[in-house]
Coordinates of C-alpha atoms (C1' of nucleotides) in Angstrom, one line a residue:
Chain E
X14 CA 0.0 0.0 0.0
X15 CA 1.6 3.3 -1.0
X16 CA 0.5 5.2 1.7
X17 CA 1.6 3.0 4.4
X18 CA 4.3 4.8 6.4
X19 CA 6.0 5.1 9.8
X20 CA 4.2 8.8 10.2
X21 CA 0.9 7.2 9.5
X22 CA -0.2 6.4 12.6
X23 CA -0.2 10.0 13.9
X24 CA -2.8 10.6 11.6
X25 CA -5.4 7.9 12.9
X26 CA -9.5 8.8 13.6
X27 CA -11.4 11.4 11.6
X28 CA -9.0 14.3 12.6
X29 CA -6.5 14.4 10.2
X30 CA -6.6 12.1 7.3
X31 CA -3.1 10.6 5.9
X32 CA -2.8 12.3 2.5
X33 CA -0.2 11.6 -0.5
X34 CA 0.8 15.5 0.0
X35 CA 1.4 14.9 3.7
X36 CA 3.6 11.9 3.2
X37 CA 5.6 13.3 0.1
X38 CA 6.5 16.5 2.5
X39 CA 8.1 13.9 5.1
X40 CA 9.2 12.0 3.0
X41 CA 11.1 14.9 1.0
X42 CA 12.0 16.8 4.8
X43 CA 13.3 13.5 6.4
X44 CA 15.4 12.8 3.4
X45 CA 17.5 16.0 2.4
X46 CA 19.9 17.8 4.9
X47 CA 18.6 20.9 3.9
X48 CA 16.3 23.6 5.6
X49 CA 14.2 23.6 2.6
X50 CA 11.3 27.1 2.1
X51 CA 7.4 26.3 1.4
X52 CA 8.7 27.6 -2.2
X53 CA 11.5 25.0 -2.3
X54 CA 9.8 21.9 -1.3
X55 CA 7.0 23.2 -3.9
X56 CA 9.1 22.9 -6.6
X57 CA 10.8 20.2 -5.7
X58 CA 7.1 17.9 -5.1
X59 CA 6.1 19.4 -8.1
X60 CA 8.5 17.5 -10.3
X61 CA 6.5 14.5 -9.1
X62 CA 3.4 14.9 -8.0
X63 CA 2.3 17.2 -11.0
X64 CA -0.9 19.6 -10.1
X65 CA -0.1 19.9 -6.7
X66 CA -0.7 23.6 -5.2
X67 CA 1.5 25.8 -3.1
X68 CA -1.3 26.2 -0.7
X69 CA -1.9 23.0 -0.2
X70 CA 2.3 23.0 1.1
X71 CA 1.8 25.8 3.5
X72 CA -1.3 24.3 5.0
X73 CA 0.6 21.4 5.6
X74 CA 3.7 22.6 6.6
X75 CA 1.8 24.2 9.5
X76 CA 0.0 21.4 10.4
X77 CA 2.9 18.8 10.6
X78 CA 4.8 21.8 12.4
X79 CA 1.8 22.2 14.6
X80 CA 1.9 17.6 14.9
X81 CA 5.8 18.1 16.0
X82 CA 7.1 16.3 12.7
X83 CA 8.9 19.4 11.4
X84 CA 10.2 22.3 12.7
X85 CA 10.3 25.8 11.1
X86 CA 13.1 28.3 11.0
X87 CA 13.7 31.7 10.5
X88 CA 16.6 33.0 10.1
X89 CA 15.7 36.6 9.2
X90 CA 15.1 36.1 5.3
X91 CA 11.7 37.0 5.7
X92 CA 10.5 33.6 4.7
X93 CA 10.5 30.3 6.9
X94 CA 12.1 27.3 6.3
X95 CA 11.2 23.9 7.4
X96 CA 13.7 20.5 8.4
X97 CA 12.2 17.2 9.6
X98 CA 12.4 16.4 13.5
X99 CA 13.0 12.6 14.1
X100 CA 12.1 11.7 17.8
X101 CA 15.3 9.1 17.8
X102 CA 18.0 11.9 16.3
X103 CA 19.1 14.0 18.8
X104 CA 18.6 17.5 19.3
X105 CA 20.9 19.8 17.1
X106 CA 21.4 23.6 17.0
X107 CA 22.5 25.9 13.7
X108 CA 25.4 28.1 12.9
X109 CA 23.8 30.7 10.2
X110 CA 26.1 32.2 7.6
X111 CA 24.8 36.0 7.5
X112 CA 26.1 35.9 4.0
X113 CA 25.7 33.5 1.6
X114 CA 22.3 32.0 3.9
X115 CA 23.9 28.4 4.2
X116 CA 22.6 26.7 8.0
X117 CA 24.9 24.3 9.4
X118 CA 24.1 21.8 12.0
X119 CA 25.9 21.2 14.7
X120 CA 25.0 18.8 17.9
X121 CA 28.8 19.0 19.4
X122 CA 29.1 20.2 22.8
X123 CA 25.2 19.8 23.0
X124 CA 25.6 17.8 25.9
X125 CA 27.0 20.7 27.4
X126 CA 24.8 23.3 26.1
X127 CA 21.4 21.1 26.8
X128 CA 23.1 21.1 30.9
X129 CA 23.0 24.6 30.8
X130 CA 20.0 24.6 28.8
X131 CA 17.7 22.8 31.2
X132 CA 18.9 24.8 34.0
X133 CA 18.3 27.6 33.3
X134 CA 15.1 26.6 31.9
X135 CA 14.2 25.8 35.2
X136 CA 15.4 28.8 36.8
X137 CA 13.2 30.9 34.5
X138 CA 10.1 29.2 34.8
X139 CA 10.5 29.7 38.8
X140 CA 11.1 33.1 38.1
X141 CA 9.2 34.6 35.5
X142 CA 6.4 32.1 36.2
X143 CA 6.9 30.8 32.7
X144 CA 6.4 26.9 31.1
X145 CA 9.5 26.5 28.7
X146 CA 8.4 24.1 26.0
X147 CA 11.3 24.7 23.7
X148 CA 14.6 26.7 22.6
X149 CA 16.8 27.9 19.9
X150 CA 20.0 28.5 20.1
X151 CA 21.7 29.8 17.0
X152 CA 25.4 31.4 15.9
X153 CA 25.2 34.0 12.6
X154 CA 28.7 34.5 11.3
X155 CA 31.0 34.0 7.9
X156 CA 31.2 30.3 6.9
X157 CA 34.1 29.2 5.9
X158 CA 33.5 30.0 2.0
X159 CA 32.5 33.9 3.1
X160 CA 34.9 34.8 5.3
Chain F
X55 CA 20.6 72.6 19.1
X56 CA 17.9 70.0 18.7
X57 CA 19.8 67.0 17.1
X58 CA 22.8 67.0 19.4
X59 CA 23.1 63.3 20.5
X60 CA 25.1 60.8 22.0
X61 CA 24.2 59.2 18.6
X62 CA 25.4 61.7 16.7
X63 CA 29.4 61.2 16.3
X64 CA 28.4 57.8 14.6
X65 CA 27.1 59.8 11.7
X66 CA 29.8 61.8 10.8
X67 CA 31.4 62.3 7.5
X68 CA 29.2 62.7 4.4
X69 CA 28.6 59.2 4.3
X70 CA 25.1 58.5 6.4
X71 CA 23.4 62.0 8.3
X72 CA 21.8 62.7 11.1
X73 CA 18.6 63.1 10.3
X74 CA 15.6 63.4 12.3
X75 CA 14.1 60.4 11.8
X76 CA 17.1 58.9 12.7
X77 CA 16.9 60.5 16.3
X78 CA 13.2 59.6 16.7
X79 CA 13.7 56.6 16.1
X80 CA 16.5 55.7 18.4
X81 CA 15.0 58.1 21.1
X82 CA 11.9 55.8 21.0
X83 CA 13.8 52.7 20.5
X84 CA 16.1 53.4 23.8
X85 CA 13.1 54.9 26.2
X86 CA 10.6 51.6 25.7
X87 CA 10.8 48.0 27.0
X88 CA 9.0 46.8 24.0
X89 CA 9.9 45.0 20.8
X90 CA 8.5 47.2 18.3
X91 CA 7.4 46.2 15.1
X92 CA 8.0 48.9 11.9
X93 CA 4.4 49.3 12.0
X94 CA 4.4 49.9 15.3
X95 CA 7.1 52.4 15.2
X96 CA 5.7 54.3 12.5
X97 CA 2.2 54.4 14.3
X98 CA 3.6 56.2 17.0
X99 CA 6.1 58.6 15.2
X100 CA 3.4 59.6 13.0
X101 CA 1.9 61.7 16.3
X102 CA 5.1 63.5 17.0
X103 CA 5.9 63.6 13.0
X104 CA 3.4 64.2 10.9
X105 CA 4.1 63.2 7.5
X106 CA 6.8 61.0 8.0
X107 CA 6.9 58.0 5.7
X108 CA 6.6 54.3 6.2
X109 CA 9.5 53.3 4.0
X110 CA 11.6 55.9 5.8
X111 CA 11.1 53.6 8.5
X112 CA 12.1 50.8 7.2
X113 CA 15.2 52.4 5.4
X114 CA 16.2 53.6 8.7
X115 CA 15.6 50.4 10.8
X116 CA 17.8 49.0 8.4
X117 CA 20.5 51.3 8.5
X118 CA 20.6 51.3 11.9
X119 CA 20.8 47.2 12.2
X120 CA 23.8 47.5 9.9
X121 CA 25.4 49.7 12.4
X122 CA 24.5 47.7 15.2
X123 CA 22.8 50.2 16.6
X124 CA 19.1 48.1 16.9
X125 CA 18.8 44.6 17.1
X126 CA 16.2 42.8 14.4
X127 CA 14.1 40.4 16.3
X128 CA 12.3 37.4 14.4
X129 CA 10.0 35.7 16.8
X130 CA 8.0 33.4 13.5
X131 CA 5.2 36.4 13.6
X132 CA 5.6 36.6 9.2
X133 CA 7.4 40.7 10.2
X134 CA 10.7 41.7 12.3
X135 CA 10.9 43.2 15.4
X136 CA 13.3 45.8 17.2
X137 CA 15.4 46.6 20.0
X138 CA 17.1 49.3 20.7
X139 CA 21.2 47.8 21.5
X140 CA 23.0 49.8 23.6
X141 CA 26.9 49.5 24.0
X142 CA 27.4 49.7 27.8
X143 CA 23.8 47.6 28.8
X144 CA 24.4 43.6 29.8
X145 CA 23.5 41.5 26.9
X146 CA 20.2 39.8 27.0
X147 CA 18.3 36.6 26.2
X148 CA 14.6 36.6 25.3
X149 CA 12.1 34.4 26.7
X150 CA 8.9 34.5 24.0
X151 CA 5.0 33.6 24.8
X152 CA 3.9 31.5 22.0
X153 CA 0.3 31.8 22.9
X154 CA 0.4 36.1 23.2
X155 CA 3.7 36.9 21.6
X156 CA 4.8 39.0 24.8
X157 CA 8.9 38.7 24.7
X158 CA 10.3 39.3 28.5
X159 CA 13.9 40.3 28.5
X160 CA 16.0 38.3 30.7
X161 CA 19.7 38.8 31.7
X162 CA 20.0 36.4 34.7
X163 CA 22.8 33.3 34.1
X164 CA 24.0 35.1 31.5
X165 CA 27.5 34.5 33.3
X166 CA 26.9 31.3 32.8
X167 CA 25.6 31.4 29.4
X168 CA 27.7 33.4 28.0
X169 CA 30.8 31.6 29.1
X170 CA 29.4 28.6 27.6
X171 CA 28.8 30.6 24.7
X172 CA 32.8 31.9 24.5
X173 CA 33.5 28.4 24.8
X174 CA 31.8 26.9 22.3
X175 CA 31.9 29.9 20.1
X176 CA 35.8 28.6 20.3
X177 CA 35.2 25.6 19.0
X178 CA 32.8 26.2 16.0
X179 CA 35.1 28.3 14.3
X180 CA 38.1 25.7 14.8
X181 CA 35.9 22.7 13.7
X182 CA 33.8 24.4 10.8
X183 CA 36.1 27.2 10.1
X184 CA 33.3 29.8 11.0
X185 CA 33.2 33.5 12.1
X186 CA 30.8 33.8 14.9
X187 CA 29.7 37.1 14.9
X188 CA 26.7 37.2 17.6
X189 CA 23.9 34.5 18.8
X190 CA 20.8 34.1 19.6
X191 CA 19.3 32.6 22.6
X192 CA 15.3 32.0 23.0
X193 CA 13.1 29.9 25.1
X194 CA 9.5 29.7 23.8
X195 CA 6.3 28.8 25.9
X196 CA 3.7 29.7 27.9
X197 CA 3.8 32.9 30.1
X198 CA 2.3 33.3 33.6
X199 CA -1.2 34.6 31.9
X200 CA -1.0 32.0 29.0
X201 CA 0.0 29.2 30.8
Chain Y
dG178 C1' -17.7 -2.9 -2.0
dT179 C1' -20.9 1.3 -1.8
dT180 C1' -22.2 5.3 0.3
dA181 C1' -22.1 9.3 3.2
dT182 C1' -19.5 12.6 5.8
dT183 C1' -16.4 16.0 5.8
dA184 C1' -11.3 16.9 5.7
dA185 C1' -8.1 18.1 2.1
dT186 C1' -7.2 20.1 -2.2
dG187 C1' -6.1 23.5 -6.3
dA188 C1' -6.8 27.8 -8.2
dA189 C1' -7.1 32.3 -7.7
dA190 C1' -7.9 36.3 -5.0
dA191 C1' -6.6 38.8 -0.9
dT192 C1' -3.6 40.2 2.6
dG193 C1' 0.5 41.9 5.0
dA194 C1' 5.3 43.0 5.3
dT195 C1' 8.9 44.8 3.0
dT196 C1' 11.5 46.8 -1.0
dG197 C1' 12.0 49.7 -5.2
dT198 C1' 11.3 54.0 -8.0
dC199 C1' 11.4 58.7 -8.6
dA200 C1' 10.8 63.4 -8.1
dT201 C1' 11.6 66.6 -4.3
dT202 C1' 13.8 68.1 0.0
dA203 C1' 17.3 68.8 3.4
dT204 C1' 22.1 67.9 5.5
dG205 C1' 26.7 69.1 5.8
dA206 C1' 31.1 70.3 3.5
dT207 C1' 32.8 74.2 1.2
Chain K
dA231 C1' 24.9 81.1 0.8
dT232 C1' 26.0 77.4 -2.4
dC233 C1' 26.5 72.9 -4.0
dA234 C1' 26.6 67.8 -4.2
dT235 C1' 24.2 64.2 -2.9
dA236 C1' 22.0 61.5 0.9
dA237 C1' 17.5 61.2 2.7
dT238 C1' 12.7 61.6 2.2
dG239 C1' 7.5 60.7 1.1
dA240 C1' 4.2 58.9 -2.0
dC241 C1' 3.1 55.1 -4.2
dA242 C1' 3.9 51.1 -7.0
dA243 C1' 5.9 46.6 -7.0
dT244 C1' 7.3 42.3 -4.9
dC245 C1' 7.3 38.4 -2.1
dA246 C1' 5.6 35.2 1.5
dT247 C1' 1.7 33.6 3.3
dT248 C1' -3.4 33.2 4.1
dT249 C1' -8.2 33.0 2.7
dT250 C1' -12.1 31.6 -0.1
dC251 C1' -14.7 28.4 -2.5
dA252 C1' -16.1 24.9 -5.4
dT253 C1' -14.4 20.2 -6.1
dT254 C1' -12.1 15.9 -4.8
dA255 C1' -10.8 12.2 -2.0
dA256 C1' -10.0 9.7 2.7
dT257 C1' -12.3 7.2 6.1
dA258 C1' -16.1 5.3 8.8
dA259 C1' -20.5 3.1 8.6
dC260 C1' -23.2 0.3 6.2

DNA sequence: GTTATTAATGAAAATGATTGTCATTATGAT
DNA sequence: ATCATAATGACAATCATTTTCATTAATAAC
């Protein structure tokens, strides 16, 4: 069955229906390394699955953001980009080239950082009264190619 | 003389002016607690500056990123915010309400960030060869009146 | 399998933030 | 005061994203 799929169960009863366009988005995200925009991933699905409509990719871009199977950047290009979040992979944090756009991911010294991370978390939601659900942490600089 | 400024020496030569947009700007920019959006800047300006133009704005909120001057926040609301970044005043870290999009400033562990920060900062640039310019920390949840 | 319900879709229009154009104005060096 | 040109305001243009609406397709109930 072509629509069979590790995802699939997430999309069980009457609330959300397991679509082609759903599973060609995670299938496309979960398979590239890079932080692909709504525009991208349109041209790229459109190559093979001919007829499909950019509205249709933002609706479900926000929905599978919304479900936790994607995350979506910004970086400050005025547009969002999107990469797949695996449950097993572990957490991972970007170095941003300010000029040429390129996103690297790094998870080195995440042990470290998520320490940190989780402490102060805590701190902050004693403080400020404030339930942390998530974080970015990013570096902008000159990759090695723009420097 | 109405455009002396401690913002003024950073606009010599005949490359950018002084101008008065400039100073309203940062003058409102440095006197509020609040992320303002352009909109929102030009909103208020317009009551102290009739006939000042939205592009203006714009222009000048770019300028003044490039000279580091205001920070450009992008909290995934589609439009930038900013923050006036003043030399002498403790970094900061932002801790953002999904639900109301209220951003509360926080500088406390920022010892501990930051040296975390220097250190890995270190690193980055020996492993990927990078320049790291500046980062970005942000939590995102659930304030005390969302939560 | 057939049918009924309604979520999902594609196309196109609408929106909202931001940028570009251009004629006019105003700053700062002389 | 004069001059070169940076900065401006008005408005058009662009780009990402959202909305609308008639049609299609996924699933549950039969």
């Amino acid at each position: 069955m072509v629509l069979a799929h590790m995802w699939r169960h997430r999309f069980k009863g009457d609330v959300f229906r397991w679509t082609l366009t759903r599973k060609a988005i995670l299938d496309l995200l979960s398979s590239t390394l890079k932080h692909m925009s709504a525009q991208e991933i349109y041209d790229t699905l459109l190559k093979s699955y001919p007829g499909i409509g950019l509205s249709t990719i933002y609706r479900n871009l926000d929905l599978l953001s919304r479900m936790g199977l994607v995350n979506r950047l910004n970086i400050g290009e005025g547009k969002s980009r999107y990469e797949y979040r695996s449950s097993e992979e572990k957490a991972h944090h970007h170095l941003i080239c300010t000029n040429c756009g390129k996103i690297i991911d790094y998870s080195d010294f995440l042990d470290e950082e998520l320490d940190l991370v989780g402490k102060i978390e805590k701190k902050l939601a004693r403080k400020y009264n404030f339930i942390v659900k998530d974080h970015n942490i990013d570096f902008c600089g000159l990759c090695k190619d723009c420097r």
